[in-house]
Coordinates of C-alpha atoms and ligand atoms in Angstrom, one line a residue:
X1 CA 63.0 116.5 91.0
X2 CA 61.9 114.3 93.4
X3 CA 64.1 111.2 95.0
X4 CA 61.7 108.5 92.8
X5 CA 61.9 110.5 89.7
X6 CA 65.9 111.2 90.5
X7 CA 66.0 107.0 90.9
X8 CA 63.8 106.4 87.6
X9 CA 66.4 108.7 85.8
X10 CA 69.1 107.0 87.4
X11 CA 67.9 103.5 86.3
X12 CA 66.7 104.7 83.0
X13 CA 70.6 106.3 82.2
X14 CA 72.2 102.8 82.1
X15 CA 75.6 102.7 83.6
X16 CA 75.3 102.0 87.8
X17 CA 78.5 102.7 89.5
X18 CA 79.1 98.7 90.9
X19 CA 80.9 100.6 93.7
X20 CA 80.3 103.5 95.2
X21 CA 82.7 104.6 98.4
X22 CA 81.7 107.3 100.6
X23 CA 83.7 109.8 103.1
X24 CA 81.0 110.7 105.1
X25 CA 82.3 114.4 106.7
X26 CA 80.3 117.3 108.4
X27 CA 79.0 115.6 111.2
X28 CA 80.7 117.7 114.0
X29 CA 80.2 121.0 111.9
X30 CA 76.1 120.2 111.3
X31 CA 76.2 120.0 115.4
X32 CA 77.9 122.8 115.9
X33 CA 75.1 125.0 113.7
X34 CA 72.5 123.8 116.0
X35 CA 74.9 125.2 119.3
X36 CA 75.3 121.1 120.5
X37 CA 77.8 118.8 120.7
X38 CA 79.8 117.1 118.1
X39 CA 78.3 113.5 118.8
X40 CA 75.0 114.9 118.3
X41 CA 75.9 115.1 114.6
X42 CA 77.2 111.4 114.6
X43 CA 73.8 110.3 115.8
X44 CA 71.9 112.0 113.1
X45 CA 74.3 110.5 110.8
X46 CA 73.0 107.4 111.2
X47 CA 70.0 108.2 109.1
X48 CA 72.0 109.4 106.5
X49 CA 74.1 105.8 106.7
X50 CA 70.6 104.1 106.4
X51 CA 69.5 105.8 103.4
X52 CA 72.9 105.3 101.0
X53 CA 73.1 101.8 102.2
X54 CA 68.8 101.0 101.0
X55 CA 69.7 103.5 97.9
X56 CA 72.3 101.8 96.6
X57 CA 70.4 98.5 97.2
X58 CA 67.6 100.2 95.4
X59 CA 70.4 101.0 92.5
X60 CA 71.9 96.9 92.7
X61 CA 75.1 98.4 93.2
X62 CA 77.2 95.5 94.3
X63 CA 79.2 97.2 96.8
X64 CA 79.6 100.2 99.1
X65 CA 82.2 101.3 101.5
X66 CA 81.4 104.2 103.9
X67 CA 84.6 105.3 105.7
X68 CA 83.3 105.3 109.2
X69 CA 86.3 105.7 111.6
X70 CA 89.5 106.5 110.2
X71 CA 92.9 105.5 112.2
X72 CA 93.8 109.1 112.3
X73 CA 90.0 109.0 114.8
X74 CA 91.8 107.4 117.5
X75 CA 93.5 110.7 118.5
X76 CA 90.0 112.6 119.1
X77 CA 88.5 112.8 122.6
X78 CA 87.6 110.0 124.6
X79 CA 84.5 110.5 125.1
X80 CA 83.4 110.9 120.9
X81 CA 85.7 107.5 120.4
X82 CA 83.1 106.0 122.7
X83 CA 80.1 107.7 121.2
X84 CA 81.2 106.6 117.7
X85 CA 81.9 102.7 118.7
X86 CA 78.5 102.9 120.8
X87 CA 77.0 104.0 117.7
X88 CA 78.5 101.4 115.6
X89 CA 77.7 99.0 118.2
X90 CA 74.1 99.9 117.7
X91 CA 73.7 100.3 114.6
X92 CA 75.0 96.6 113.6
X93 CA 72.4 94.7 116.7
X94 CA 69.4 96.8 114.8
X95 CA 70.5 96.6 111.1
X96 CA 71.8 93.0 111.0
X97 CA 68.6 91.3 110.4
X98 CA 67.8 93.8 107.5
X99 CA 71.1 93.7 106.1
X100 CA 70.3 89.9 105.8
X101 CA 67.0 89.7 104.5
X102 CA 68.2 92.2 101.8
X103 CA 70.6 90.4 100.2
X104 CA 73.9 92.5 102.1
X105 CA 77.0 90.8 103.2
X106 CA 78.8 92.8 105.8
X107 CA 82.2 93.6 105.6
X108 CA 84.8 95.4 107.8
X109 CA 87.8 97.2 106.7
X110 CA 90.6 98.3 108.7
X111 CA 93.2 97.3 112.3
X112 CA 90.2 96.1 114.2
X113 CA 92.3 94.8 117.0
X114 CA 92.3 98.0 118.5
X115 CA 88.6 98.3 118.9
X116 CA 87.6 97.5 122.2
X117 CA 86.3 93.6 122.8
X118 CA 82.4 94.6 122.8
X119 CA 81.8 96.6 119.7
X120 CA 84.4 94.5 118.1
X121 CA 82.9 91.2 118.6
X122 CA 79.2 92.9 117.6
X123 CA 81.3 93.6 114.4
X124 CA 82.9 90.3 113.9
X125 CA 79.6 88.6 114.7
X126 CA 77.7 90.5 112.5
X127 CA 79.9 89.7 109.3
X128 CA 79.4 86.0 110.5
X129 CA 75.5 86.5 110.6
X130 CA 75.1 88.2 107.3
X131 CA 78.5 86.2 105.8
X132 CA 76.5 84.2 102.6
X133 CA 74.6 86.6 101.2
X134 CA 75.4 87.7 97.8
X135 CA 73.4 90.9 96.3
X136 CA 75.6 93.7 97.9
X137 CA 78.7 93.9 100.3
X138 CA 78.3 97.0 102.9
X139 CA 82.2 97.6 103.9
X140 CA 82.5 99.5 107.0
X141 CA 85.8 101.1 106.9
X142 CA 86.7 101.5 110.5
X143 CA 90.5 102.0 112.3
X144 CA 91.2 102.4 109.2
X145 CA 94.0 104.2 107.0
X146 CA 94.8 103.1 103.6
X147 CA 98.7 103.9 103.5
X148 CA 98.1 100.8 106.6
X149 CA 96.0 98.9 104.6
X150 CA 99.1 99.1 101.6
X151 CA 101.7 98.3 104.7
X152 CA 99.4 95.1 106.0
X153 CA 99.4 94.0 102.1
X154 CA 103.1 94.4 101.9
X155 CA 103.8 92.3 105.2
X156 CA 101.6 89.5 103.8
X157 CA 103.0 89.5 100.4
X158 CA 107.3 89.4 102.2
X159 CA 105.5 86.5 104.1
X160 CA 104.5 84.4 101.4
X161 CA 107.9 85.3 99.4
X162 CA 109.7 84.2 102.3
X163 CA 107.8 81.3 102.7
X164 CA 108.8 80.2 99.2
X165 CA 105.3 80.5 97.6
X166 CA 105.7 84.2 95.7
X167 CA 108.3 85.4 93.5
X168 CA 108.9 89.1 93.4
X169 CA 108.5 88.8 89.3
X170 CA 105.2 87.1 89.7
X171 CA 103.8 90.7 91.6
X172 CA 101.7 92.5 89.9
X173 CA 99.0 95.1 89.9
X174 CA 96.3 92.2 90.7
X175 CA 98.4 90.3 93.3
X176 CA 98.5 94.4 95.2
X177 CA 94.9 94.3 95.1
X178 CA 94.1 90.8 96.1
X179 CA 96.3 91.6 98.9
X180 CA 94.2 94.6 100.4
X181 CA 91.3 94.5 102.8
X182 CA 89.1 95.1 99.3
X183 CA 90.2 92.0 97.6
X184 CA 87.4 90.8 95.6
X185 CA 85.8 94.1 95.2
X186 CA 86.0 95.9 91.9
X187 CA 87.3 99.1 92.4
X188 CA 84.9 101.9 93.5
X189 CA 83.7 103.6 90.5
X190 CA 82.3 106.7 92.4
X191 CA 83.8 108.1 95.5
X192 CA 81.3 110.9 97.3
X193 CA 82.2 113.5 99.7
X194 CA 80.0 115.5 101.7
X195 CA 80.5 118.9 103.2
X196 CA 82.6 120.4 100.6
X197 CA 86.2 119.2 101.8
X198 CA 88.6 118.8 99.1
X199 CA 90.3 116.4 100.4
X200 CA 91.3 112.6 100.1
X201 CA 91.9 111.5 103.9
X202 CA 94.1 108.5 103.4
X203 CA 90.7 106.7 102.2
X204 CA 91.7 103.5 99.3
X205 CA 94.0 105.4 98.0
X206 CA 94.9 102.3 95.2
X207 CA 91.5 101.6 94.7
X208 CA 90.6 105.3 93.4
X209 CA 93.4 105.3 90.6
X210 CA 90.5 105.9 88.0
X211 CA 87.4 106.3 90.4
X212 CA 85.0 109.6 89.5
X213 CA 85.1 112.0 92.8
X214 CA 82.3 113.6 93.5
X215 CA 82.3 116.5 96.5
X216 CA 79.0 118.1 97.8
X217 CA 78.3 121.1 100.1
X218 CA 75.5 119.2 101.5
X219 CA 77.1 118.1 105.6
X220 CA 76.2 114.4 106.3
X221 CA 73.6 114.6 108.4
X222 CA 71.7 116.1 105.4
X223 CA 72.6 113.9 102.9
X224 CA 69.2 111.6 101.9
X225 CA 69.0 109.5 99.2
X226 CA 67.8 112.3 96.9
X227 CA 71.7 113.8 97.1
X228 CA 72.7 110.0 96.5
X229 CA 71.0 109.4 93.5
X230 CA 71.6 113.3 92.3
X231 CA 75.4 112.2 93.0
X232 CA 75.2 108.9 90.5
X233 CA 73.4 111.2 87.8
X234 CA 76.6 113.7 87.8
X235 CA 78.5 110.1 87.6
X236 CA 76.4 109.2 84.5
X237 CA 77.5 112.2 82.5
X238 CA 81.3 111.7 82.9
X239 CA 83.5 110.6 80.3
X240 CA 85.5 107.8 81.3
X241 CA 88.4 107.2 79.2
X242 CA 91.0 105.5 82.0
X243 CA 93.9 107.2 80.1
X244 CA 92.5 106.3 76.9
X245 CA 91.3 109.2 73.9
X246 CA 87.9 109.8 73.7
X247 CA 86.0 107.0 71.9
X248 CA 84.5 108.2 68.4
X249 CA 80.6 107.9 68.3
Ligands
FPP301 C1 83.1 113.0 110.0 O1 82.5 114.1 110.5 C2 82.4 111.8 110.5 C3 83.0 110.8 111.2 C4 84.4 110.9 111.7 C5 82.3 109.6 111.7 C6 81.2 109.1 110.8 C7 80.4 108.1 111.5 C8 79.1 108.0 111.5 C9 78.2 108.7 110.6 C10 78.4 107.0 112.5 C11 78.8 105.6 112.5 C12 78.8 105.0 111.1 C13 78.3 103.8 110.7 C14 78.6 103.3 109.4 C15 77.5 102.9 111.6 P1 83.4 115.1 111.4 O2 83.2 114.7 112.9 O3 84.8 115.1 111.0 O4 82.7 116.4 111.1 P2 83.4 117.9 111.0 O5 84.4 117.8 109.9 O6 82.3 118.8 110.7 O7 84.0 118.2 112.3

């Protein structure tokens, strides 16, 4: 099938995932079949990254979070950090004005303060630039780990107990969410995973309770929007019952 048929299909089927969350692996493995270096496989990612972020525009998904730099990143070499943020650096000056005129608000996720001034203040400036737009939120997940992103919510909420203005009886499962870098953001409905790892990598690990996972062979580099819209079709056969028995037709 081709990608517009695939899309057509997609439409057609009804249900659109309002968020889709992506672990985007197989970069360093994609280089290494073509005998170069690893950051030669971050730099074709970037296509990849362009194509989910127009498909799921194309879908009117209302957000998506590609986990582009876990905290875990920090301990690789040197000189792939710097790649990465160089990467993220450009991809932000040329994508910000599209981001805009389509309609995407972009969003960071994760202990920026240990992202070095430049590429930081691209970031921050960026989320500035595109921050009233209202069709889709791009979240960038970068320095980020989610058992941090639960510790940060935690410090916040002992602050405002402290301060008087939350009782520990008035915590619930909304005040936890509305207290992560996601707040706001429905849960992702469909979490992908390219090049075949089973694996969850510390990635919103509250906000997957009920998410659908998806895992393809296909390495990131490879991944077009044909494998995203072939992804939400697999999506749009599951039965979702969120603990519940199956409906009666
Ligand atoms: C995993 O592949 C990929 C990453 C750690 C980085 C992903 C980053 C990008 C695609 C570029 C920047 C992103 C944005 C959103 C602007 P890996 O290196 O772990 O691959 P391997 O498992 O084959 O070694």
């Amino acid at each position: 099938m081709t990608e517009e048929e695939l899309k057509e299909m997609v439409l057609s089927n009804g249900t659109i995932p309002r968020h889709i969350a992506i672990i985007m692996d197989g970069n360093g493995r994609w280089a290494e079949l073509r005998n170069k270096p690893r950051v030669f496989g971050h730099q074709h990612g970037m296509h990849a990254v362009r194509a989910v972020v127009e498909g799921c525009r194309e879908l009117g998904c209302e957000a998506l979070t590609l986990y582009a730099f876990s905290e875990e990143n920090w301990k690789r070499p040197r000189g792939e950090i710097s790649v990465l943020m160089k990467l993220l650096r450009n991809y932000i000056r040329r994508e910000r004005e599209n981001l805009r005129e389509n309609g995407i608000r972009l969003q960071c996720l994760g202990r920026l303060e240990k992202i070095d001034p430049a590429p930081r203040k691209a970031l921050e400036e960026a989320c500035l630039y595109t921050a009233d737009q209202t069709d889709m939120v791009l979240n960038l997940a970068i320095s980020y780990g989610s058992r941090s992103e639960i510790v940060d919510a935690t410090r916040s909420l002992c602050r405002e107990a402290a301060a008087g203005r939350l009782e520990a009886e008035d915590i619930d499962e909304e005040t936890i969410s509305n207290a992560l870098y996601t707040a706001g953001l429905p849960d992702p409905d469909l979490l992908i995973r390219t090049s075949g790892e089973m694996r969850i990598s510390n990635f919103l690990l509250w906000q997957i309770a009920y998410t659908e996972i998806y895992i393809t062979a296909v390495l990131w580099p490879d991944f077009a929007k044909k494998n995203l819209f072939e992804a939400v079709v697999d999506f749009q056969k599951r039965d979702r019952r969120f603990g519940r028995v199956k409906s009666k037709s």
